[in-house]
Every structure is written in C-alpha cells, then in structure tokens.
Amino acid sequence: VQLQASGGGLVQPGDSLRLSCAASGPTGSSSSVAWFRQAPGKRREFVAGIRWSTYYADSVKDRFTISRDVAKKMVYLQMNSLKPEDTAVYYCALDPSRPVSRNGLEYAYWGQGTLVTVSS
C-alpha cells in the first residue's frame, strides 16, 4: 500500500483548504485512515480519522471534516476557519484492519506529508 498526500499550501487565517490522500494497493472500506500533523518543534498529533465513523481531535472539531471515497481510494480532509496554530506538515496514515486510533504506531502505512502554512 502506498499513500500520497497532497493539497497543502500557504493560506491566510480564516481560509479553507482541502487535503487529499490517495491510496494505491490492496485497501478497502474496512481500513482505517487518519490524518496526523506535526508542527515545528512539536510532537506528531492525531487530527482526524475515519473507518465506519469519524473521529476528531478537540482542536479541530467543528472546523475540519474527514471523508472518503472508497471506490476511488481517496480520503479527504476539509479544513475550514484555519488558524495559525494549524500550521504543520500533515500526514495521512492507513491500517488495513485496525480501528481508528489516535496513536500513530497503530498505522501500518504512511504518506509523505504535505505542508500547510496559515499566516497573514
């Protein structure tokens, strides 16, 4: 399985951005996919995850939405009302069989990351 994250960029506070994660290889609707992020000098943190349900970090709840298109093997992260503290490299991660976890060690596959910068 390979994951390709894309969609990052430089935006202003309050703007929106949509990240995409394209999966190739043997994946299905039973896989869990999550977005993590890592800001400079900080630890990687869980942002959102999806399998049969969706899960969010408190810091992004009501602003971010994770969704998936199983047929296209795509997972999206719609980010609205972006704040400077959302600046980070965003990674998508996948596990074929485990439930969504906030622990990155539970995911077997990782994408390369896409940089999101929120600045005026």
One Martini backbone bead per residue (centre of mass of N, CA, C, O) as a GRO file, in nm:
protein
  120
    1VAL     BB    1   0.096   0.037   0.023
    2GLN     BB    2   0.022   0.370  -0.095
    3LEU     BB    3   0.069   0.717  -0.004
    4GLN     BB    4  -0.078   1.040  -0.118
    5ALA     BB    5  -0.024   1.362  -0.033
    6SER     BB    6  -0.233   1.663  -0.076
    7GLY     BB    7  -0.302   2.039  -0.073
    8GLY     BB    8  -0.110   2.217   0.027
    9GLY     BB    9  -0.033   2.550   0.179
   10LEU     BB   10  -0.084   2.900   0.159
   11VAL     BB   11  -0.271   3.069   0.412
   12GLN     BB   12  -0.516   3.241   0.567
   13PRO     BB   13  -0.685   3.331   0.812
   14GLY     BB   14  -1.003   3.161   0.756
   15ASP     BB   15  -0.941   2.968   0.559
   16SER     BB   16  -0.941   2.710   0.310
   17LEU     BB   17  -0.872   2.346   0.287
   18ARG     BB   18  -0.786   2.053   0.083
   19LEU     BB   19  -0.704   1.733   0.152
   20SER     BB   20  -0.530   1.452   0.003
   21CYS     BB   21  -0.559   1.082  -0.012
   22ALA     BB   22  -0.385   0.841  -0.196
   23ALA     BB   23  -0.447   0.502  -0.268
   24SER     BB   24  -0.246   0.209  -0.315
   25GLY     BB   25  -0.371  -0.096  -0.334
   26PRO     BB   26  -0.482  -0.309  -0.072
   27THR     BB   27  -0.789  -0.163  -0.017
   28GLY     BB   28  -1.069  -0.079   0.206
   29SER     BB   29  -1.348  -0.014   0.404
   30SER     BB   30  -1.187  -0.148   0.664
   31SER     BB   31  -1.007   0.078   0.670
   32SER     BB   32  -0.795   0.301   0.836
   33VAL     BB   33  -0.796   0.662   0.834
   34ALA     BB   34  -0.552   0.924   0.895
   35TRP     BB   35  -0.473   1.237   1.040
   36PHE     BB   36  -0.169   1.403   1.081
   37ARG     BB   37   0.049   1.627   1.275
   38GLN     BB   38   0.351   1.848   1.244
   39ALA     BB   39   0.507   2.076   1.420
   40PRO     BB   40   0.747   2.271   1.494
   41GLY     BB   41   0.875   2.121   1.784
   42LYS     BB   42   0.656   1.894   1.770
   43ARG     BB   43   0.438   1.658   1.809
   44ARG     BB   44   0.264   1.427   1.688
   45GLU     BB   45  -0.087   1.452   1.580
   46PHE     BB   46  -0.405   1.397   1.593
   47VAL     BB   47  -0.693   1.483   1.386
   48ALA     BB   48  -0.823   1.242   1.196
   49GLY     BB   49  -1.077   0.978   1.144
   50ILE     BB   50  -1.165   0.674   0.939
   51ARG     BB   51  -1.434   0.435   0.892
   52TRP     BB   52  -1.739   0.403   1.012
   53SER     BB   53  -1.631   0.658   1.150
   54THR     BB   54  -1.568   0.968   1.303
   55TYR     BB   55  -1.268   1.152   1.412
   56TYR     BB   56  -1.158   1.407   1.654
   57ALA     BB   57  -0.996   1.663   1.749
   58ASP     BB   58  -1.070   1.920   1.949
   59SER     BB   59  -0.912   2.145   1.777
   60VAL     BB   60  -1.105   2.061   1.497
   61LYS     BB   61  -1.371   2.063   1.578
   62ASP     BB   62  -1.600   2.215   1.348
   63ARG     BB   63  -1.368   2.257   1.102
   64PHE     BB   64  -1.321   1.960   1.032
   65THR     BB   65  -1.340   1.714   0.751
   66ILE     BB   66  -1.381   1.375   0.704
   67SER     BB   67  -1.340   1.173   0.402
   68ARG     BB   68  -1.461   0.918   0.160
   69ASP     BB   69  -1.360   0.722  -0.140
   70VAL     BB   70  -1.355   0.399  -0.196
   71ALA     BB   71  -1.341   0.364  -0.506
   72LYS     BB   72  -1.088   0.584  -0.520
   73LYS     BB   73  -0.903   0.582  -0.270
   74MET     BB   74  -1.005   0.836  -0.093
   75VAL     BB   75  -0.899   1.102   0.130
   76TYR     BB   76  -1.035   1.376   0.317
   77LEU     BB   77  -0.952   1.725   0.430
   78GLN     BB   78  -1.155   1.962   0.554
   79MET     BB   79  -1.047   2.304   0.605
   80ASN     BB   80  -1.166   2.539   0.829
   81SER     BB   81  -1.088   2.809   0.988
   82LEU     BB   82  -0.798   2.879   0.986
   83LYS     BB   83  -0.503   2.863   1.186
   84PRO     BB   84  -0.186   2.912   1.283
   85GLU     BB   85  -0.194   2.638   1.461
   86ASP     BB   86  -0.226   2.456   1.185
   87THR     BB   87   0.060   2.456   1.135
   88ALA     BB   88   0.184   2.189   0.923
   89VAL     BB   89   0.251   1.861   0.875
   90TYR     BB   90   0.056   1.642   0.678
   91TYR     BB   91  -0.062   1.310   0.746
   92CYS     BB   92  -0.127   0.998   0.613
   93ALA     BB   93  -0.294   0.701   0.743
   94LEU     BB   94  -0.290   0.330   0.738
   95ASP     BB   95  -0.515   0.052   0.819
   96PRO     BB   96  -0.658  -0.250   0.722
   97SER     BB   97  -0.790  -0.348   1.039
   98ARG     BB   98  -0.784  -0.132   1.232
   99PRO     BB   99  -0.889   0.089   1.424
  100VAL     BB  100  -0.917   0.388   1.513
  101SER     BB  101  -0.630   0.587   1.607
  102ARG     BB  102  -0.426   0.817   1.804
  103ASN     BB  103  -0.196   0.615   1.736
  104GLY     BB  104   0.055   0.596   1.507
  105LEU     BB  105   0.150   0.291   1.565
  106GLU     BB  106  -0.129   0.165   1.433
  107TYR     BB  107   0.007   0.226   1.154
  108ALA     BB  108   0.138   0.086   0.855
  109TYR     BB  109   0.083   0.352   0.677
  110TRP     BB  110   0.253   0.626   0.498
  111GLY     BB  111   0.284   0.932   0.403
  112GLN     BB  112   0.483   1.224   0.313
  113GLY     BB  113   0.342   1.489   0.320
  114THR     BB  114   0.185   1.819   0.383
  115LEU     BB  115   0.206   2.164   0.373
  116VAL     BB  116   0.071   2.388   0.622
  117THR     BB  117   0.017   2.746   0.598
  118VAL     BB  118  -0.080   2.993   0.848
  119SER     BB  119  -0.076   3.330   0.722
  120SER     BB  120  -0.052   3.697   0.704
   0.00000   0.00000   0.00000
